[in-house]
């Protein structure tokens, strides 16, 4: 049984050698002619040689020691002769191939990942690996682990470039093709065009840099022909839509910018009359104040104040009526000139005769047919005791004022005659003023007492 196994192993080794004789894996160094037959002991040179005429059996590491001499077989002898001749032929081919490879020197590849030339020791190791895979007992040789490619370590925040010394170099043409498993990175030239600026280039030779203060250029005055065309365009727009107040305001600002004072103060006739007067007063105020700033004199300042007063009156008419002050007085001379009751305490059992001085503001006025300015108000007085019950009241249905100039200071003296039978205690007076033209009202309260 052992003899049969050895025969099969020998045949297998011969077939492997015959099949892979042309492969680069089996480039064995055949410089040294075998001095021993193939059937000699493999891997153990320390065993004694067999005597002449005695059959030598090939053994491999790991095989058990033979128990006795194996029986001779004529077929084994003929097989050994054929294997011996085949090995000699392989040796001659190996010599020729090594001589040719030494005649053409090969340059070692510089780039990482290129296939390196196999030397004789590598080929012998490959043969042992193949034999170890087929024959048990032959251990696989250990090969040192080498990195596939050189790794260039780069630190953080380190500038790198394509042409630096640590960059991988392209392979030379005579180094052979790259391995499919380790491809070198390709370096290509890419045309990167600079971005075209859409705006105007910066002035000066030095471009602007980051984190630096810059000042925007002063805007140039618009050409007069552009303002004139804009004025004509707005005039045409107002002619098509005369009710738009915003277009009237823009047009008057352009008139003011171009020095056309007469057109600035002209009231528009196509809008609401109250809004038209307010727009005209506002434009007149701007014009007079601007003229006063350019030429400060008393006449210009007076005109500016008159324009401001007119605008103030018009704005007051747009606001709801208010009662700034109510005071119990015994006499009134004029606006703000009166004789107050202080303290506001009356003796019980006697009639109370006083006036309620009432100032009124933000009322609306209207012009009349005779060229005057008319104001129409209404008033109501009501007295409440400490429990909140109404003990006295009086109404004035019509308070009308006609003047040639608009009133700025407006007051109403409302007469009060309280009965003498008012019980002692604290009382509250509520004053109500109604603006009939503006359809707004306002109320104010004051307190007084009856008793010692």
GROMACS .gro file of C-alpha atoms in nm, residues 32-350:
model
  319
   32UNK     CA    1   2.376   2.298  -1.029
   33UNK     CA    2   2.328   1.951  -1.181
   34UNK     CA    3   2.165   1.700  -0.956
   35UNK     CA    4   2.424   1.465  -0.820
   36UNK     CA    5   2.168   1.233  -0.673
   37UNK     CA    6   1.880   1.047  -0.829
   38UNK     CA    7   1.531   1.183  -0.790
   39UNK     CA    8   1.443   0.897  -0.569
   40UNK     CA    9   1.679   1.031  -0.299
   41UNK     CA   10   1.543   1.140   0.033
   42UNK     CA   11   1.380   1.492   0.011
   43UNK     CA   12   1.440   1.745   0.286
   44UNK     CA   13   1.675   1.528   0.497
   45UNK     CA   14   2.041   1.535   0.386
   46UNK     CA   15   2.170   1.387   0.707
   47UNK     CA   16   2.050   1.032   0.639
   48UNK     CA   17   2.307   0.779   0.518
   49UNK     CA   18   2.319   0.702   0.146
   50UNK     CA   19   2.210   0.362   0.026
   51UNK     CA   20   2.470   0.114  -0.079
   52UNK     CA   21   2.527   0.035  -0.443
   53UNK     CA   22   2.271  -0.204  -0.582
   54UNK     CA   23   2.022  -0.131  -0.307
   55UNK     CA   24   1.697   0.040  -0.406
   56UNK     CA   25   1.645   0.386  -0.263
   57UNK     CA   26   1.293   0.495  -0.191
   58UNK     CA   27   1.196   0.868  -0.197
   59UNK     CA   28   1.056   0.993   0.133
   60UNK     CA   29   0.914   1.329   0.231
   61UNK     CA   30   0.910   1.498   0.565
   62UNK     CA   31   0.627   1.367   0.773
   63UNK     CA   32   0.624   1.017   0.620
   64UNK     CA   33   0.647   0.731   0.868
   65UNK     CA   34   0.964   0.531   0.879
   66UNK     CA   35   0.953   0.218   0.660
   67UNK     CA   36   0.919  -0.105   0.847
   68UNK     CA   37   1.126  -0.313   0.607
   69UNK     CA   38   1.265  -0.317   0.254
   70UNK     CA   39   1.007  -0.261  -0.015
   71UNK     CA   40   0.964  -0.524  -0.281
   72UNK     CA   41   1.134  -0.443  -0.617
   73UNK     CA   42   0.926  -0.380  -0.922
   74UNK     CA   43   1.059  -0.352  -1.280
   75UNK     CA   44   0.801  -0.085  -1.364
   76UNK     CA   45   0.934   0.138  -1.085
   77UNK     CA   46   1.282   0.126  -1.231
   78UNK     CA   47   1.163   0.226  -1.576
   79UNK     CA   48   0.953   0.508  -1.423
   80UNK     CA   49   1.255   0.641  -1.235
   81UNK     CA   50   1.457   0.646  -1.557
   82UNK     CA   51   1.192   0.847  -1.740
   83UNK     CA   52   1.161   1.093  -1.452
   84UNK     CA   53   1.540   1.132  -1.445
   85UNK     CA   54   1.551   1.217  -1.816
   86UNK     CA   55   1.263   1.463  -1.781
   87UNK     CA   56   1.435   1.638  -1.495
   88UNK     CA   57   1.756   1.671  -1.699
   89UNK     CA   58   1.562   1.829  -1.985
   90UNK     CA   59   1.401   2.072  -1.744
   91UNK     CA   60   1.742   2.164  -1.610
   92UNK     CA   61   1.873   2.242  -1.958
   93UNK     CA   62   1.570   2.465  -2.032
   94UNK     CA   63   1.615   2.645  -1.701
   95UNK     CA   64   1.979   2.720  -1.784
   96UNK     CA   65   1.886   2.867  -2.120
   97UNK     CA   66   1.612   3.084  -1.967
   98UNK     CA   67   1.840   3.212  -1.689
   99UNK     CA   68   2.112   3.295  -1.938
  100UNK     CA   69   1.865   3.495  -2.147
  101UNK     CA   70   1.734   3.680  -1.843
  102UNK     CA   71   2.086   3.772  -1.733
  103UNK     CA   72   2.169   3.897  -2.081
  104UNK     CA   73   1.886   4.157  -2.067
  105UNK     CA   74   1.909   4.345  -1.735
  106UNK     CA   75   1.580   4.457  -1.586
  107UNK     CA   76   1.544   4.773  -1.387
  108UNK     CA   77   1.362   4.739  -1.062
  109UNK     CA   78   1.031   4.935  -1.052
  110UNK     CA   79   1.038   5.248  -0.839
  111UNK     CA   80   0.668   5.296  -0.788
  112UNK     CA   81   0.486   5.098  -0.528
  113UNK     CA   82   0.252   4.829  -0.651
  114UNK     CA   83   0.461   4.720  -0.961
  115UNK     CA   84   0.534   4.347  -1.000
  116UNK     CA   85   0.889   4.266  -0.899
  117UNK     CA   86   1.111   4.008  -1.073
  118UNK     CA   87   1.110   3.670  -0.914
  119UNK     CA   88   1.448   3.536  -0.812
  120UNK     CA   89   1.549   3.176  -0.771
  121UNK     CA   90   1.469   3.161  -0.403
  122UNK     CA   91   1.116   3.285  -0.467
  123UNK     CA   92   1.068   3.021  -0.734
  124UNK     CA   93   1.191   2.750  -0.501
  125UNK     CA   94   0.954   2.871  -0.233
  126UNK     CA   95   0.668   2.857  -0.483
  127UNK     CA   96   0.756   2.499  -0.573
  128UNK     CA   97   0.759   2.405  -0.207
  129UNK     CA   98   0.417   2.567  -0.162
  130UNK     CA   99   0.274   2.363  -0.449
  131UNK     CA  100   0.428   2.047  -0.309
  132UNK     CA  101   0.299   2.127   0.039
  133UNK     CA  102  -0.051   2.165  -0.101
  134UNK     CA  103  -0.037   1.820  -0.263
  135UNK     CA  104   0.181   1.622  -0.027
  136UNK     CA  105   0.102   1.627   0.347
  137UNK     CA  106   0.392   1.687   0.577
  138UNK     CA  107   0.565   1.959   0.374
  139UNK     CA  108   0.518   2.285   0.559
  140UNK     CA  109   0.446   2.606   0.371
  141UNK     CA  110   0.738   2.853   0.387
  142UNK     CA  111   0.672   3.176   0.564
  143UNK     CA  112   0.713   3.492   0.363
  144UNK     CA  113   0.770   3.824   0.533
  145UNK     CA  114   0.484   4.069   0.507
  146UNK     CA  115   0.575   4.376   0.304
  147UNK     CA  116   0.348   4.668   0.235
  148UNK     CA  117   0.198   4.681  -0.114
  149UNK     CA  118   0.275   5.048  -0.152
  150UNK     CA  119   0.469   5.309   0.037
  151UNK     CA  120   0.240   5.521   0.253
  152UNK     CA  121   0.336   5.887   0.277
  153UNK     CA  122   0.210   6.029   0.606
  154UNK     CA  123   0.093   6.387   0.597
  155UNK     CA  124   0.020   6.585   0.909
  156UNK     CA  125  -0.283   6.804   0.973
  157UNK     CA  126  -0.279   7.155   0.828
  158UNK     CA  127   0.015   7.074   0.605
  159UNK     CA  128   0.031   7.219   0.256
  160UNK     CA  129   0.066   6.958  -0.018
  161UNK     CA  130   0.099   6.988  -0.393
  162UNK     CA  131   0.107   6.756  -0.691
  163UNK     CA  132   0.477   6.816  -0.754
  164UNK     CA  133   0.595   6.757  -0.394
  165UNK     CA  134   0.866   6.506  -0.309
  166UNK     CA  135   0.627   6.274  -0.130
  167UNK     CA  136   0.392   6.239  -0.426
  168UNK     CA  137   0.388   5.906  -0.612
  169UNK     CA  138   0.597   5.903  -0.930
  170UNK     CA  139   0.459   5.764  -1.257
  171UNK     CA  140   0.602   5.425  -1.361
  172UNK     CA  141   0.870   5.407  -1.626
  173UNK     CA  142   0.784   5.239  -1.956
  174UNK     CA  143   1.032   4.952  -1.909
  175UNK     CA  144   0.894   4.862  -1.565
  176UNK     CA  145   0.604   4.667  -1.717
  177UNK     CA  146   0.229   4.703  -1.678
  178UNK     CA  147   0.071   4.786  -1.349
  179UNK     CA  148  -0.088   4.519  -1.141
  180UNK     CA  149  -0.469   4.521  -1.175
  181UNK     CA  150  -0.503   4.513  -0.796
  182UNK     CA  151  -0.273   4.814  -0.730
  183UNK     CA  152  -0.333   5.089  -0.984
  184UNK     CA  153  -0.122   5.403  -0.961
  185UNK     CA  154  -0.317   5.735  -0.947
  186UNK     CA  155  -0.315   5.917  -1.276
  187UNK     CA  156  -0.203   6.278  -1.290
  188UNK     CA  157  -0.382   6.485  -1.551
  189UNK     CA  158  -0.359   6.851  -1.644
  190UNK     CA  159  -0.698   7.019  -1.611
  191UNK     CA  160  -0.761   7.359  -1.764
  192UNK     CA  161  -0.923   7.570  -1.491
  193UNK     CA  162  -1.031   7.903  -1.631
  194UNK     CA  163  -1.058   8.202  -1.396
  195UNK     CA  164  -1.411   8.314  -1.310
  196UNK     CA  165  -1.517   8.613  -1.512
  197UNK     CA  166  -1.625   8.909  -1.300
  198UNK     CA  167  -1.969   9.044  -1.386
  199UNK     CA  168  -1.914   9.382  -1.222
  200UNK     CA  169  -1.657   9.649  -1.277
  201UNK     CA  170  -1.299   9.565  -1.169
  202UNK     CA  171  -1.173   9.722  -0.846
  203UNK     CA  172  -0.994  10.050  -0.883
  204UNK     CA  173  -0.621  10.056  -0.826
  205UNK     CA  174  -0.353   9.793  -0.859
  206UNK     CA  175  -0.419   9.620  -0.527
  207UNK     CA  176  -0.730   9.400  -0.515
  208UNK     CA  177  -0.950   9.419  -0.203
  209UNK     CA  178  -0.855   9.180   0.074
  210UNK     CA  179  -1.065   9.021   0.347
  211UNK     CA  180  -1.134   9.171   0.690
  212UNK     CA  181  -1.056   9.528   0.587
  213UNK     CA  182  -1.280   9.830   0.619
  214UNK     CA  183  -1.401   9.976   0.292
  215UNK     CA  184  -1.605  10.282   0.210
  216UNK     CA  185  -1.863  10.290  -0.065
  217UNK     CA  186  -1.811  10.563  -0.323
  218UNK     CA  187  -2.025  10.872  -0.298
  219UNK     CA  188  -2.331  10.844  -0.523
  220UNK     CA  189  -2.313  11.081  -0.811
  221UNK     CA  190  -2.586  11.334  -0.870
  222UNK     CA  191  -2.837  11.207  -1.125
  223UNK     CA  192  -2.830  11.389  -1.455
  224UNK     CA  193  -3.091  11.660  -1.499
  225UNK     CA  194  -3.221  11.505  -1.818
  226UNK     CA  195  -3.303  11.185  -1.627
  227UNK     CA  196  -3.500  11.382  -1.364
  228UNK     CA  197  -3.683  11.570  -1.637
  229UNK     CA  198  -3.783  11.248  -1.810
  230UNK     CA  199  -3.897  11.104  -1.476
  231UNK     CA  200  -4.107  11.416  -1.408
  232UNK     CA  201  -4.272  11.386  -1.750
  233UNK     CA  202  -4.342  11.020  -1.687
  234UNK     CA  203  -4.506  11.092  -1.350
  235UNK     CA  204  -4.711  11.377  -1.497
  236UNK     CA  205  -4.843  11.140  -1.761
  237UNK     CA  206  -4.921  10.879  -1.494
  238UNK     CA  207  -5.114  11.136  -1.287
  239UNK     CA  208  -5.305  11.246  -1.595
  240UNK     CA  209  -5.414  10.886  -1.649
  241UNK     CA  210  -5.486  10.815  -1.279
  242UNK     CA  211  -5.538  11.148  -1.096
  243UNK     CA  212  -5.674  10.991  -0.778
  244UNK     CA  213  -5.340  10.833  -0.676
  245UNK     CA  214  -5.210  11.048  -0.387
  246UNK     CA  215  -4.868  10.873  -0.381
  247UNK     CA  216  -4.794  10.981  -0.739
  248UNK     CA  217  -4.877  11.342  -0.650
  249UNK     CA  218  -4.639  11.327  -0.353
  250UNK     CA  219  -4.352  11.181  -0.563
  251UNK     CA  220  -4.406  11.442  -0.832
  252UNK     CA  221  -4.385  11.728  -0.580
  253UNK     CA  222  -4.066  11.584  -0.432
  254UNK     CA  223  -3.916  11.589  -0.782
  255UNK     CA  224  -4.036  11.947  -0.823
  256UNK     CA  225  -3.860  12.033  -0.496
  257UNK     CA  226  -3.539  11.857  -0.608
  258UNK     CA  227  -3.532  12.055  -0.933
  259UNK     CA  228  -3.619  12.391  -0.768
  260UNK     CA  229  -3.972  12.430  -0.905
  261UNK     CA  230  -4.126  12.586  -0.591
  262UNK     CA  231  -4.448  12.702  -0.759
  263UNK     CA  232  -4.541  12.349  -0.865
  264UNK     CA  233  -4.451  12.214  -0.519
  265UNK     CA  234  -4.709  12.419  -0.326
  266UNK     CA  235  -4.988  12.388  -0.582
  267UNK     CA  236  -5.270  12.179  -0.428
  268UNK     CA  237  -5.388  11.886  -0.638
  269UNK     CA  238  -5.750  11.919  -0.744
  270UNK     CA  239  -5.813  11.555  -0.832
  271UNK     CA  240  -5.780  11.405  -0.482
  272UNK     CA  241  -5.978  11.444  -0.158
  273UNK     CA  242  -5.991  11.813  -0.056
  274UNK     CA  243  -5.864  11.751   0.297
  275UNK     CA  244  -5.578  11.532   0.172
  276UNK     CA  245  -5.498  11.786  -0.098
  277UNK     CA  246  -5.471  12.067   0.158
  278UNK     CA  247  -5.249  11.854   0.382
  279UNK     CA  248  -5.021  11.763   0.091
  280UNK     CA  249  -4.996  12.126  -0.014
  281UNK     CA  250  -4.920  12.237   0.345
  282UNK     CA  251  -4.653  11.969   0.387
  283UNK     CA  252  -4.482  12.066   0.060
  284UNK     CA  253  -4.502  12.435   0.152
  285UNK     CA  254  -4.346  12.359   0.490
  286UNK     CA  255  -4.057  12.172   0.327
  287UNK     CA  256  -4.000  12.450   0.076
  288UNK     CA  257  -3.999  12.734   0.329
  289UNK     CA  258  -3.782  12.546   0.579
  290UNK     CA  259  -3.532  12.461   0.304
  291UNK     CA  260  -3.522  12.823   0.188
  292UNK     CA  261  -3.467  12.936   0.548
  293UNK     CA  262  -3.172  12.698   0.586
  294UNK     CA  263  -3.013  12.831   0.268
  295UNK     CA  264  -3.076  13.200   0.350
  296UNK     CA  265  -3.145  13.248   0.723
  297UNK     CA  266  -3.344  13.569   0.768
  298UNK     CA  267  -3.647  13.680   0.967
  299UNK     CA  268  -3.883  13.687   0.672
  300UNK     CA  269  -3.804  13.330   0.569
  301UNK     CA  270  -3.834  13.206   0.928
  302UNK     CA  271  -4.175  13.373   0.966
  303UNK     CA  272  -4.299  13.210   0.649
  304UNK     CA  273  -4.170  12.874   0.768
  305UNK     CA  274  -4.352  12.916   1.103
  306UNK     CA  275  -4.675  13.008   0.928
  307UNK     CA  276  -4.643  12.699   0.711
  308UNK     CA  277  -4.579  12.485   1.017
  309UNK     CA  278  -4.883  12.633   1.194
  310UNK     CA  279  -5.100  12.564   0.894
  311UNK     CA  280  -4.978  12.206   0.878
  312UNK     CA  281  -5.034  12.169   1.254
  313UNK     CA  282  -5.391  12.288   1.222
  314UNK     CA  283  -5.462  12.049   0.936
  315UNK     CA  284  -5.311  11.759   1.125
  316UNK     CA  285  -5.515  11.850   1.433
  317UNK     CA  286  -5.830  11.831   1.229
  318UNK     CA  287  -5.740  11.478   1.128
  319UNK     CA  288  -5.705  11.379   1.495
  320UNK     CA  289  -6.002  11.319   1.734
  321UNK     CA  290  -6.112  11.608   1.953
  322UNK     CA  291  -5.948  11.622   2.297
  323UNK     CA  292  -6.005  11.816   2.624
  324UNK     CA  293  -5.658  11.913   2.752
  325UNK     CA  294  -5.786  12.091   3.069
  326UNK     CA  295  -6.103  12.142   3.283
  327UNK     CA  296  -6.106  12.372   3.589
  328UNK     CA  297  -6.381  12.518   3.814
  329UNK     CA  298  -6.337  12.895   3.801
  330UNK     CA  299  -6.520  13.209   3.904
  331UNK     CA  300  -6.403  13.428   3.613
  332UNK     CA  301  -6.240  13.386   3.270
  333UNK     CA  302  -6.053  13.665   3.090
  334UNK     CA  303  -5.905  13.479   2.792
  335UNK     CA  304  -5.743  13.156   2.693
  336UNK     CA  305  -5.540  13.040   2.991
  337UNK     CA  306  -5.632  13.348   3.197
  338UNK     CA  307  -5.890  13.256   3.464
  339UNK     CA  308  -5.962  13.267   3.842
  340UNK     CA  309  -5.981  12.912   3.977
  341UNK     CA  310  -6.184  12.791   4.278
  342UNK     CA  311  -5.923  12.666   4.523
  343UNK     CA  312  -5.993  12.460   4.710
  344UNK     CA  313  -6.294  12.323   4.525
  345UNK     CA  314  -6.515  12.309   4.839
  346UNK     CA  315  -6.850  12.483   4.879
  347UNK     CA  316  -7.060  12.569   5.188
  348UNK     CA  317  -7.372  12.358   5.234
  349UNK     CA  318  -7.718  12.512   5.205
  350UNK     CA  319  -7.611  12.792   4.971
   0.00000   0.00000   0.00000
